Short mmCIF file of C-alpha atoms in Angstrom, two decimals:
data_model
loop_
_atom_site.label_atom_id
_atom_site.label_comp_id
_atom_site.label_asym_id
_atom_site.label_seq_id
_atom_site.Cartn_x
_atom_site.Cartn_y
_atom_site.Cartn_z
CA UNK A 1029 9.28 33.00 2.00
CA UNK A 1030 6.83 31.35 -0.66
CA UNK A 1031 3.14 32.09 -1.27
CA UNK A 1032 1.80 30.52 1.91
CA UNK A 1033 2.67 31.50 5.66
CA UNK A 1034 1.05 31.04 8.68
CA UNK A 1035 -1.06 34.14 9.02
CA UNK A 1036 -4.38 33.87 7.46
CA UNK A 1037 -4.07 36.98 5.63
CA UNK A 1038 -1.09 35.63 3.73
CA UNK A 1039 -3.45 32.78 2.12
CA UNK A 1040 -5.58 32.96 -0.90
CA UNK A 1041 -8.92 31.01 0.03
CA UNK A 1042 -9.50 29.84 -3.66
CA UNK A 1043 -6.04 28.23 -3.51
CA UNK A 1044 -6.60 26.41 -0.64
CA UNK A 1045 -9.91 26.06 1.22
CA UNK A 1046 -12.55 26.83 -1.78
CA UNK A 1047 -14.66 28.92 0.46
CA UNK A 1048 -17.21 29.46 -1.88
CA UNK A 1049 -19.24 27.68 -4.71
CA UNK A 1050 -18.08 30.30 -7.28
CA UNK A 1051 -14.57 29.34 -6.24
CA UNK A 1052 -14.98 25.86 -6.62
CA UNK A 1053 -16.74 26.51 -10.04
CA UNK A 1054 -13.76 28.57 -11.49
CA UNK A 1055 -11.21 26.00 -10.47
CA UNK A 1056 -9.86 23.39 -12.17
CA UNK A 1057 -11.29 19.83 -11.83
CA UNK A 1058 -11.28 16.37 -12.96
CA UNK A 1059 -14.12 13.82 -12.73
CA UNK A 1060 -13.01 10.54 -10.85
CA UNK A 1061 -14.96 7.61 -11.26
CA UNK A 1062 -14.95 7.01 -7.38
CA UNK A 1063 -15.33 10.37 -5.69
CA UNK A 1064 -16.99 12.32 -8.70
CA UNK A 1065 -15.44 15.86 -9.21
CA UNK A 1066 -12.40 16.28 -7.73
CA UNK A 1067 -11.19 20.13 -7.32
CA UNK A 1068 -7.46 21.02 -7.68
CA UNK A 1069 -6.13 23.94 -6.20
CA UNK A 1070 -3.40 26.13 -7.82
CA UNK A 1071 -0.47 25.08 -5.53
CA UNK A 1072 -1.70 21.44 -6.02
CA UNK A 1073 -1.52 21.73 -10.00
CA UNK A 1074 2.06 23.19 -9.76
CA UNK A 1075 3.03 19.62 -8.51
CA UNK A 1076 0.73 17.67 -10.72
CA UNK A 1077 1.85 19.40 -13.99
CA UNK A 1078 5.09 18.08 -13.59
CA UNK A 1079 7.02 14.84 -14.96
CA UNK A 1080 7.63 13.27 -11.77
CA UNK A 1081 4.06 13.48 -10.95
CA UNK A 1082 2.77 12.13 -13.95
CA UNK A 1083 5.06 9.39 -13.85
CA UNK A 1084 2.45 7.84 -11.63
CA UNK A 1085 0.13 7.13 -14.59
CA UNK A 1086 2.53 4.73 -15.68
CA UNK A 1087 2.41 3.11 -12.22
CA UNK A 1088 -0.47 0.57 -11.86
CA UNK A 1089 -1.97 0.53 -8.39
CA UNK A 1090 -2.04 -2.88 -8.25
CA UNK A 1091 1.07 -3.89 -10.06
CA UNK A 1092 0.34 -7.18 -12.16
CA UNK A 1093 -3.00 -7.90 -10.71
CA UNK A 1094 -4.84 -7.00 -13.89
CA UNK A 1095 -3.36 -10.44 -15.19
CA UNK A 1096 -6.11 -12.05 -12.89
CA UNK A 1097 -8.45 -9.52 -12.44
CA UNK A 1098 -8.66 -7.33 -15.80
CA UNK A 1099 -10.16 -4.27 -14.48
CA UNK A 1100 -7.61 -3.95 -12.23
CA UNK A 1101 -5.52 -1.17 -14.38
CA UNK A 1102 -6.10 1.99 -12.18
CA UNK A 1103 -3.00 3.87 -11.51
CA UNK A 1104 -1.17 5.52 -8.63
CA UNK A 1105 -2.10 8.93 -10.35
CA UNK A 1106 -6.17 8.27 -9.93
CA UNK A 1107 -5.29 7.18 -6.44
CA UNK A 1108 -2.98 9.87 -5.51
CA UNK A 1109 -5.80 12.33 -6.70
CA UNK A 1110 -8.24 10.51 -4.72
CA UNK A 1111 -6.15 10.97 -1.55
CA UNK A 1112 -5.59 14.40 -2.10
CA UNK A 1113 -9.72 14.97 -2.27
CA UNK A 1114 -10.38 12.82 0.86
CA UNK A 1115 -7.50 14.43 2.80
CA UNK A 1116 -9.02 17.79 2.12
CA UNK A 1117 -12.49 16.90 2.58
CA UNK A 1118 -11.33 15.35 6.28
CA UNK A 1119 -9.51 18.55 7.33
CA UNK A 1120 -12.12 20.72 6.11
CA UNK A 1121 -14.91 18.82 8.30
CA UNK A 1122 -12.65 18.92 11.29
CA UNK A 1123 -12.40 22.64 10.37
CA UNK A 1124 -16.03 23.15 9.99
CA UNK A 1125 -17.26 21.47 13.49
CA UNK A 1126 -14.14 22.11 15.56
CA UNK A 1127 -12.05 24.74 13.77
CA UNK A 1128 -12.04 27.49 16.56
CA UNK A 1129 -11.12 25.04 19.40
CA UNK A 1130 -8.48 23.08 17.14
CA UNK A 1131 -6.87 26.35 15.60
CA UNK A 1132 -7.06 24.83 12.10
CA UNK A 1133 -6.13 27.33 9.52
CA UNK A 1134 -6.01 27.69 5.70
CA UNK A 1135 -2.30 26.73 6.21
CA UNK A 1136 -3.04 23.44 7.75
CA UNK A 1137 -5.68 22.50 5.02
CA UNK A 1138 -3.42 23.18 2.29
CA UNK A 1139 -0.97 21.25 4.03
CA UNK A 1140 -2.59 17.80 4.56
CA UNK A 1141 -4.17 18.23 0.87
CA UNK A 1142 -0.24 18.47 -0.43
CA UNK A 1143 0.65 15.37 1.93
CA UNK A 1144 -2.25 13.41 0.29
CA UNK A 1145 -1.14 14.23 -3.43
CA UNK A 1146 2.28 13.37 -2.62
CA UNK A 1147 2.28 10.49 -0.15
CA UNK A 1148 2.96 8.07 -3.16
CA UNK A 1149 5.00 10.03 -5.42
CA UNK A 1150 8.22 8.06 -4.42
CA UNK A 1151 6.40 4.61 -5.16
CA UNK A 1152 8.27 1.86 -7.37
CA UNK A 1153 7.05 -0.03 -9.81
CA UNK A 1154 4.37 -3.00 -9.67
CA UNK A 1155 2.93 -1.79 -6.77
CA UNK A 1156 5.00 -3.09 -3.36
CA UNK A 1157 6.73 -5.84 -5.54
CA UNK A 1158 9.65 -3.34 -6.04
CA UNK A 1159 10.58 -2.65 -2.40
CA UNK A 1160 9.54 -6.10 -1.22
CA UNK A 1161 10.47 -8.81 -3.38
CA UNK A 1162 13.01 -7.31 -5.77
CA UNK A 1163 15.26 -4.83 -3.67
CA UNK A 1164 15.91 -6.98 -0.98
CA UNK A 1165 17.65 -9.40 -3.67
CA UNK A 1166 19.90 -7.09 -4.85
CA UNK A 1167 20.22 -4.73 -1.86
CA UNK A 1168 20.70 -7.09 1.12
CA UNK A 1169 20.08 -5.28 4.24
CA UNK A 1170 18.64 -2.36 2.43
CA UNK A 1171 16.23 -0.04 4.54
CA UNK A 1172 14.85 1.68 1.38
CA UNK A 1173 11.08 2.61 1.42
CA UNK A 1174 8.87 4.31 -1.22
CA UNK A 1175 7.97 6.55 2.03
CA UNK A 1176 11.43 7.73 2.28
CA UNK A 1177 11.94 8.22 -1.47
CA UNK A 1178 8.54 10.12 -1.69
CA UNK A 1179 10.00 12.52 0.66
CA UNK A 1180 13.14 12.77 -1.62
CA UNK A 1181 10.88 13.21 -4.44
CA UNK A 1182 9.12 16.32 -2.88
CA UNK A 1183 12.48 17.98 -2.37
CA UNK A 1184 13.47 17.39 -5.94
CA UNK A 1185 10.05 18.48 -7.41
CA UNK A 1186 10.25 21.73 -5.58
CA UNK A 1187 13.98 22.56 -6.85
CA UNK A 1188 13.72 21.16 -10.00
CA UNK A 1189 10.67 23.43 -10.93
CA UNK A 1190 11.04 26.28 -8.45
CA UNK A 1191 7.66 25.64 -6.82
CA UNK A 1192 7.19 28.87 -4.85
CA UNK A 1193 6.00 27.03 -1.61
CA UNK A 1194 6.69 27.73 2.23
CA UNK A 1195 9.50 25.74 3.76
CA UNK A 1196 7.59 25.07 7.14
CA UNK A 1197 4.77 23.59 4.43
CA UNK A 1198 7.03 21.54 2.89
CA UNK A 1199 8.84 20.22 6.03
CA UNK A 1200 5.25 19.32 7.59
CA UNK A 1201 4.22 17.67 4.45
CA UNK A 1202 7.05 15.55 4.76
CA UNK A 1203 6.46 14.64 7.99
CA UNK A 1204 2.81 13.71 7.31
CA UNK A 1205 4.25 11.39 4.49
CA UNK A 1206 6.36 9.39 7.06
CA UNK A 1207 3.78 9.64 9.85
CA UNK A 1208 2.86 5.56 9.28
CA UNK A 1209 6.68 4.47 8.62
CA UNK A 1210 9.42 3.76 10.81
CA UNK A 1211 10.91 7.21 9.85
CA UNK A 1212 8.48 9.06 11.33
CA UNK A 1213 8.94 12.14 13.62
CA UNK A 1214 8.59 11.44 17.45
CA UNK A 1215 5.37 12.92 18.61
CA UNK A 1216 6.76 15.70 21.02
CA UNK A 1217 7.95 17.63 18.12
CA UNK A 1218 4.59 18.30 16.34
CA UNK A 1219 2.07 20.68 16.75
CA UNK A 1220 -1.87 19.57 16.14
CA UNK A 1221 -0.73 15.78 16.02
CA UNK A 1222 -4.30 14.67 14.77
CA UNK A 1223 -3.21 16.42 11.57
CA UNK A 1224 -0.61 13.63 10.97
CA UNK A 1225 -3.33 11.00 11.47
CA UNK A 1226 -5.19 12.01 8.42
CA UNK A 1227 -3.28 11.08 5.37
CA UNK A 1228 -0.68 7.90 6.62
CA UNK A 1229 -1.75 7.19 10.49
CA UNK A 1230 0.67 5.43 12.39
CA UNK A 1231 -1.25 5.54 15.42
CA UNK A 1232 -4.03 3.17 14.61
CA UNK A 1233 -3.98 2.65 11.03
CA UNK A 1234 -7.05 4.69 10.07
CA UNK A 1235 -6.59 7.22 7.32
CA UNK A 1236 -7.78 8.40 4.10
CA UNK A 1237 -5.16 6.60 2.11
CA UNK A 1238 -7.09 3.32 3.08
CA UNK A 1239 -10.40 4.89 2.46
CA UNK A 1240 -9.67 5.73 -1.38
CA UNK A 1241 -7.57 2.34 -2.14
CA UNK A 1242 -10.21 -0.16 -0.47
CA UNK A 1243 -13.35 1.36 -2.23
CA UNK A 1244 -11.04 2.08 -5.46
CA UNK A 1245 -9.43 -1.42 -5.56
CA UNK A 1246 -12.95 -3.07 -4.83
CA UNK A 1247 -14.57 -1.10 -7.86
CA UNK A 1248 -11.72 -1.97 -10.45
CA UNK A 1249 -11.77 -6.02 -9.37
CA UNK A 1250 -15.63 -5.93 -9.71
CA UNK A 1251 -16.00 -6.66 -5.96
CA UNK A 1252 -18.51 -5.44 -3.43
CA UNK A 1253 -17.54 -3.25 -0.61
CA UNK A 1254 -19.69 -2.59 2.39
CA UNK A 1255 -17.38 -0.48 4.03
CA UNK A 1256 -18.52 3.18 3.92
CA UNK A 1257 -15.87 5.67 4.89
CA UNK A 1258 -18.26 8.48 4.55
CA UNK A 1259 -19.90 7.86 7.84
CA UNK A 1260 -16.47 8.06 9.52
CA UNK A 1261 -15.57 11.26 8.11
CA UNK A 1262 -18.72 12.77 9.05
CA UNK A 1263 -18.90 11.64 12.48
CA UNK A 1264 -14.87 11.70 13.52
CA UNK A 1265 -13.82 14.42 16.35
CA UNK A 1266 -10.58 15.41 17.92
CA UNK A 1267 -10.19 15.00 21.44
CA UNK A 1268 -6.91 15.39 23.05
CA UNK A 1269 -5.24 15.63 19.96
CA UNK A 1270 -6.43 12.56 18.53
CA UNK A 1271 -9.11 11.77 15.74
CA UNK A 1272 -11.68 9.91 17.80
CA UNK A 1273 -14.77 8.00 16.49
CA UNK A 1274 -18.13 7.49 18.02
CA UNK A 1275 -18.36 4.28 20.02
CA UNK A 1276 -21.71 3.00 18.11
CA UNK A 1277 -19.29 3.23 14.90
CA UNK A 1278 -16.70 0.34 15.95
CA UNK A 1279 -18.29 -2.02 13.55
CA UNK A 1280 -17.71 0.36 10.62
CA UNK A 1281 -14.20 0.61 11.69
CA UNK A 1282 -13.91 -2.96 11.86
CA UNK A 1283 -15.18 -3.61 8.37
CA UNK A 1284 -12.34 -1.01 7.27
CA UNK A 1285 -9.71 -3.25 8.51
CA UNK A 1286 -11.32 -6.74 7.64
CA UNK A 1287 -12.12 -5.37 4.13
CA UNK A 1288 -8.53 -4.72 3.92
CA UNK A 1289 -7.45 -8.22 4.68
CA UNK A 1290 -10.25 -9.61 2.33
CA UNK A 1291 -8.57 -7.63 -0.43
CA UNK A 1292 -4.82 -8.81 0.51
CA UNK A 1293 -6.24 -12.63 0.56
CA UNK A 1294 -8.27 -12.71 -2.66
CA UNK A 1295 -6.75 -9.84 -4.82
CA UNK A 1296 -3.31 -8.53 -3.93
CA UNK A 1297 -1.81 -11.94 -2.79
CA UNK A 1298 -3.92 -14.08 -5.01
CA UNK A 1299 -1.68 -17.29 -5.88
CA UNK A 1300 -1.78 -16.51 -9.59
CA UNK A 1301 -1.16 -12.71 -8.95
CA UNK A 1302 1.96 -13.86 -6.42
CA UNK A 1303 3.02 -16.34 -9.13
CA UNK A 1304 3.22 -13.61 -11.87
CA UNK A 1305 5.13 -11.19 -9.27
CA UNK A 1306 7.66 -13.82 -8.72
CA UNK A 1307 8.32 -14.02 -12.34
CA UNK A 1308 8.56 -10.36 -12.71
CA UNK A 1309 11.10 -10.00 -9.69
CA UNK A 1310 12.91 -12.88 -11.32
CA UNK A 1311 13.02 -11.11 -14.82
CA UNK A 1312 14.23 -7.69 -12.94
CA UNK A 1313 16.72 -9.55 -11.41
CA UNK A 1314 18.16 -11.02 -14.46
CA UNK A 1315 18.13 -7.38 -16.07
CA UNK A 1316 19.46 -5.64 -13.36
CA UNK A 1317 23.11 -5.84 -13.95
CA UNK A 1318 22.60 -4.71 -17.58
CA UNK A 1319 19.97 -2.05 -17.14
CA UNK A 1320 21.67 -0.96 -13.42
CA UNK A 1321 17.96 -0.71 -12.17
CA UNK A 1322 18.86 -0.66 -8.55
CA UNK A 1323 21.33 1.87 -8.99
CA UNK A 1324 18.47 4.57 -9.55
CA UNK A 1325 16.82 4.04 -6.00
CA UNK A 1326 19.23 6.92 -4.33
CA UNK A 1327 18.74 9.81 -6.90
CA UNK A 1328 15.57 11.20 -7.56
CA UNK A 1329 16.57 12.60 -10.75
CA UNK A 1330 17.26 9.14 -11.73
CA UNK A 1331 14.71 7.23 -10.33
CA UNK A 1332 11.40 9.11 -11.42
CA UNK A 1333 12.20 7.70 -15.01
CA UNK A 1334 11.64 4.21 -13.69
CA UNK A 1335 7.99 2.93 -13.81
CA UNK A 1336 5.91 0.00 -15.16
CA UNK A 1337 7.35 0.45 -18.73
CA UNK A 1338 10.43 -1.02 -17.82
CA UNK A 1339 8.91 -4.40 -18.67
CA UNK A 1340 8.52 -3.29 -22.13
CA UNK A 1341 11.80 -1.90 -22.58
CA UNK A 1342 13.07 -5.40 -21.45
CA UNK A 1343 10.80 -7.24 -23.90
CA UNK A 1344 11.57 -5.25 -27.02
CA UNK A 1345 15.65 -4.87 -25.98
CA UNK A 1346 17.61 -7.02 -28.38
CA UNK A 1347 20.47 -7.43 -26.51
CA UNK A 1348 21.77 -10.60 -25.32
CA UNK A 1349 22.42 -9.95 -21.97
CA UNK A 1350 18.49 -9.60 -21.25
CA UNK A 1351 17.83 -12.79 -23.07
CA UNK A 1352 16.86 -14.56 -19.82
CA UNK A 1353 14.68 -11.75 -18.50
CA UNK A 1354 12.89 -11.55 -22.03
CA UNK A 1355 12.03 -15.19 -21.71
CA UNK A 1356 10.50 -14.64 -18.43
CA UNK A 1357 8.13 -12.13 -19.73
CA UNK A 1358 7.24 -14.09 -22.79
CA UNK A 1359 6.32 -16.81 -20.36
CA UNK A 1360 3.85 -14.44 -18.53
CA UNK A 1361 2.37 -13.36 -21.84
CA UNK A 1362 1.78 -17.05 -23.04
CA UNK A 1363 0.48 -17.92 -19.37
CA UNK A 1364 3.31 -20.44 -18.98
CA UNK A 1365 3.42 -19.53 -15.06
CA UNK A 1366 5.40 -20.82 -12.36
CA UNK A 1367 3.27 -23.29 -10.77
CA UNK A 1368 1.52 -23.11 -7.53
CA UNK A 1369 2.18 -26.37 -5.83
CA UNK A 1370 0.40 -25.71 -2.36
CA UNK A 1371 0.38 -23.80 0.71
CA UNK A 1372 -0.56 -24.03 4.35
CA UNK A 1373 -1.19 -21.35 7.04
CA UNK A 1374 1.25 -21.46 10.08
CA UNK A 1375 -0.16 -22.84 13.18
CA UNK A 1376 -1.13 -19.96 15.45
CA UNK A 1377 1.15 -21.35 18.29
CA UNK A 1378 4.16 -21.03 15.87
CA UNK A 1379 3.72 -17.32 14.72
CA UNK A 1380 5.75 -15.91 17.37
CA UNK A 1381 9.02 -17.17 16.48
CA UNK A 1382 8.43 -17.70 12.80
CA UNK A 1383 11.25 -17.22 10.07
CA UNK A 1384 10.60 -17.00 6.52
CA UNK A 1385 10.58 -20.30 4.44
CA UNK A 1386 13.17 -20.23 1.74
CA UNK A 1387 13.82 -22.52 -1.58
CA UNK A 1388 16.55 -24.15 0.55
CA UNK A 1389 14.03 -25.21 2.91
CA UNK A 1390 12.11 -27.03 0.78
CA UNK A 1391 15.06 -28.50 -1.25
CA UNK A 1392 16.65 -29.83 1.47
CA UNK A 1393 13.41 -31.83 2.42
CA UNK A 1394 13.47 -33.97 -0.80
CA UNK A 1395 13.96 -37.42 0.10
CA UNK A 1396 16.29 -39.61 -1.79
CA UNK A 1397 15.24 -40.82 -5.23
CA UNK A 1398 13.67 -39.59 -8.36
CA UNK A 1399 14.20 -36.06 -9.77
CA UNK A 1400 17.13 -33.99 -7.67
CA UNK A 1401 15.87 -30.46 -7.10
CA UNK A 1402 17.65 -27.27 -6.85
CA UNK A 1403 16.89 -23.93 -5.10
CA UNK A 1404 16.54 -22.48 -8.78
CA UNK A 1405 13.44 -24.86 -9.25
CA UNK A 1406 11.78 -23.46 -6.22
CA UNK A 1407 9.92 -20.34 -5.49
CA UNK A 1408 8.56 -19.38 -2.16
CA UNK A 1409 6.26 -16.85 -1.16
CA UNK A 1410 5.77 -15.67 2.70
CA UNK A 1411 2.49 -14.10 2.74
CA UNK A 1412 1.57 -12.18 5.92
CA UNK A 1413 -1.99 -10.77 5.99
CA UNK A 1414 -3.39 -8.82 9.22
CA UNK A 1415 -5.38 -5.86 10.36
CA UNK A 1416 -2.53 -3.38 10.22
CA UNK A 1417 -1.04 -3.97 13.49
CA UNK A 1418 0.30 -7.53 13.27
CA UNK A 1419 -1.01 -10.17 15.89
CA UNK A 1420 -2.81 -7.10 17.73
CA UNK A 1421 -6.39 -6.01 17.22
CA UNK A 1422 -6.33 -2.65 15.70
CA UNK A 1423 -9.29 -1.65 17.52
CA UNK A 1424 -7.39 -1.78 21.02
CA UNK A 1425 -5.43 1.54 19.87
CA UNK A 1426 -8.55 3.57 18.53
CA UNK A 1427 -10.11 6.01 21.09
CA UNK A 1428 -13.85 6.22 20.82
CA UNK A 1429 -16.37 8.94 22.41
CA UNK A 1430 -19.82 8.31 23.80
CA UNK A 1431 -21.63 11.08 21.94
CA UNK A 1432 -21.35 14.82 20.93
CA UNK A 1433 -22.28 15.88 24.54
CA UNK A 1434 -19.28 13.87 26.01
CA UNK A 1435 -15.48 15.20 26.07
CA UNK A 1436 -14.02 11.78 27.39
CA UNK A 1437 -12.36 9.43 24.95
CA UNK A 1438 -11.91 5.58 25.93
CA UNK A 1439 -10.97 2.35 24.19
CA UNK A 1440 -13.39 -0.82 23.99
CA UNK A 1441 -11.71 -3.83 25.23
CA UNK A 1442 -12.19 -7.17 22.73
CA UNK A 1443 -14.76 -8.80 24.91
CA UNK A 1444 -17.22 -5.61 24.94
CA UNK A 1445 -17.31 -5.59 21.36
CA UNK A 1446 -18.43 -8.84 19.75
CA UNK A 1447 -17.65 -12.63 20.36
CA UNK A 1448 -18.07 -12.91 16.47
CA UNK A 1449 -14.94 -10.72 15.80
CA UNK A 1450 -11.76 -12.76 15.27
CA UNK A 1451 -9.90 -13.47 18.47
CA UNK A 1452 -6.62 -13.66 16.24
CA UNK A 1453 -5.61 -10.89 13.71
CA UNK A 1454 -2.86 -12.47 11.59
CA UNK A 1455 -2.21 -15.04 9.10
CA UNK A 1456 1.02 -16.25 7.81
CA UNK A 1457 0.68 -18.19 4.76
CA UNK A 1458 3.62 -20.05 3.05
CA UNK A 1459 3.01 -20.92 -0.86
CA UNK A 1460 5.30 -22.89 -3.04
CA UNK A 1461 5.79 -22.68 -6.69
CA UNK A 1462 7.66 -24.66 -9.02
CA UNK A 1463 9.44 -22.93 -11.80
CA UNK A 1464 9.10 -25.83 -14.10
CA UNK A 1465 5.81 -27.77 -14.82
CA UNK A 1466 7.20 -30.92 -14.85
CA UNK A 1467 8.55 -30.57 -11.12
CA UNK A 1468 5.35 -29.88 -9.33
CA UNK A 1469 4.99 -33.30 -8.02
CA UNK A 1470 8.53 -33.55 -6.73
CA UNK A 1471 8.37 -29.95 -5.31
CA UNK A 1472 4.95 -30.90 -3.55
CA UNK A 1473 6.45 -33.92 -1.96
CA UNK A 1474 9.38 -32.14 -0.73
CA UNK A 1475 7.24 -29.39 0.57
CA UNK A 1476 4.90 -31.76 2.30
CA UNK A 1477 8.14 -33.37 3.86
CA UNK A 1478 8.95 -29.79 5.31
CA UNK A 1479 5.82 -29.48 6.87
CA UNK A 1480 5.99 -32.84 8.80
CA UNK A 1481 9.62 -31.90 9.54
CA UNK A 1482 8.73 -28.70 10.91
CA UNK A 1483 5.15 -29.17 12.57
CA UNK A 1484 4.85 -32.99 12.74
CA UNK A 1485 1.71 -32.56 10.45
CA UNK A 1486 0.92 -31.70 7.00
CA UNK A 1487 -0.63 -28.06 7.44
CA UNK A 1488 -1.74 -27.56 4.26
CA UNK A 1489 -5.65 -28.33 3.66
CA UNK A 1490 -5.73 -30.15 0.78
CA UNK A 1491 -3.11 -32.31 -1.30
CA UNK A 1492 -1.95 -31.14 -4.69
CA UNK A 1493 -3.81 -32.79 -7.23
CA UNK A 1494 -2.24 -35.90 -9.13
CA UNK A 1495 -3.41 -34.48 -12.32
CA UNK A 1496 -1.32 -30.91 -11.72
CA UNK A 1497 1.75 -33.61 -10.55
CA UNK A 1498 1.77 -35.59 -13.86
CA UNK A 1499 1.51 -32.15 -15.93
CA UNK A 1500 4.44 -32.09 -18.39
#
């Protein structure tokens, strides 16, 4: 048995709850540019002060976005500390207001905080590029996810550093990390199910992970953010084992999802950002056989050594086997990027049966004459942007309460909210890039032919500029 157990007598309030101002004062703290002072309990420090967790300093939160938004250099380390802090704040507020009826104890508070701290410890390099762009190309059909690796990494850290922690706590931490993924544990096997909605909410998508990265990413990119998570944290309430929100806060919740969607469109999937990410993915592909990058994804003892610095390792390596990868990285530095040809939003009535567009689709749409394109000349990005629940409105999955005198929870139908809110909650954007500037014209024409063949219209809003087509 570790230092924590379910009976309150087994806990140190200094370690878990910070129940007094003096305890806060004596604890270790760091100053965060989003949340101010973040106080670190002793168990969390045991995880933080490991090489596996410190690796997060070398993982940029937004991957290659800093090449377009220069301020976006913040790391997964900062984000993880932020989620740790907000997770603790959220569960502590529930304890303050409803602790007796919910049975929240110090064990629960510590568990939620550790889950927040470690939820991204298995994340790959370059934000989501590693698992969404690179791994599917080298491990076809692989179901690998950073959430699963985070769970493996938690076990590895505990074993490697002999951290004295209750096995039941670690089991719940891992379940909380997986709560919003396809590997989540069925509800029937959980106690206090509402606790599993705090860090990674698979029920309706409202969680402190989003609270932190939305505010942090907006700040880093120099964008305004009118979403205030503090309002939701102060007024949330548990009814029937579920975190519910005041009905009057429905627009605040909608701002959470709409701000996230705006970030996806204007920052995370910015056309130039995607061009650079496609080039990084190609560089990793070229280097994979020699460096065996993908072989590290099964074993945490190898995987923790993989971070964003792999780009620099490729860049300075003299090996001839890495020349193609080095040339791609050099092109990024010299801003000789894959050229954005055009994009279109998939028509709404075609989304249900949509299949990703491939380079082969574009090449096969080329008409005879002129330059003959090959699949290696074209790169296609299929960008899905939604409000966290695909085509469905996330507000449909959220339960509200009228006021604190009422014990009844209810959902709010679309037509009762606002006619100004979107009736459809998903975009699918197809973007096509030329790997060579001189082929922009030919690829743009083939892309237009593909749209005419597929939809009978040119779905893109603007034609590719003639000046860009003639660029050499």
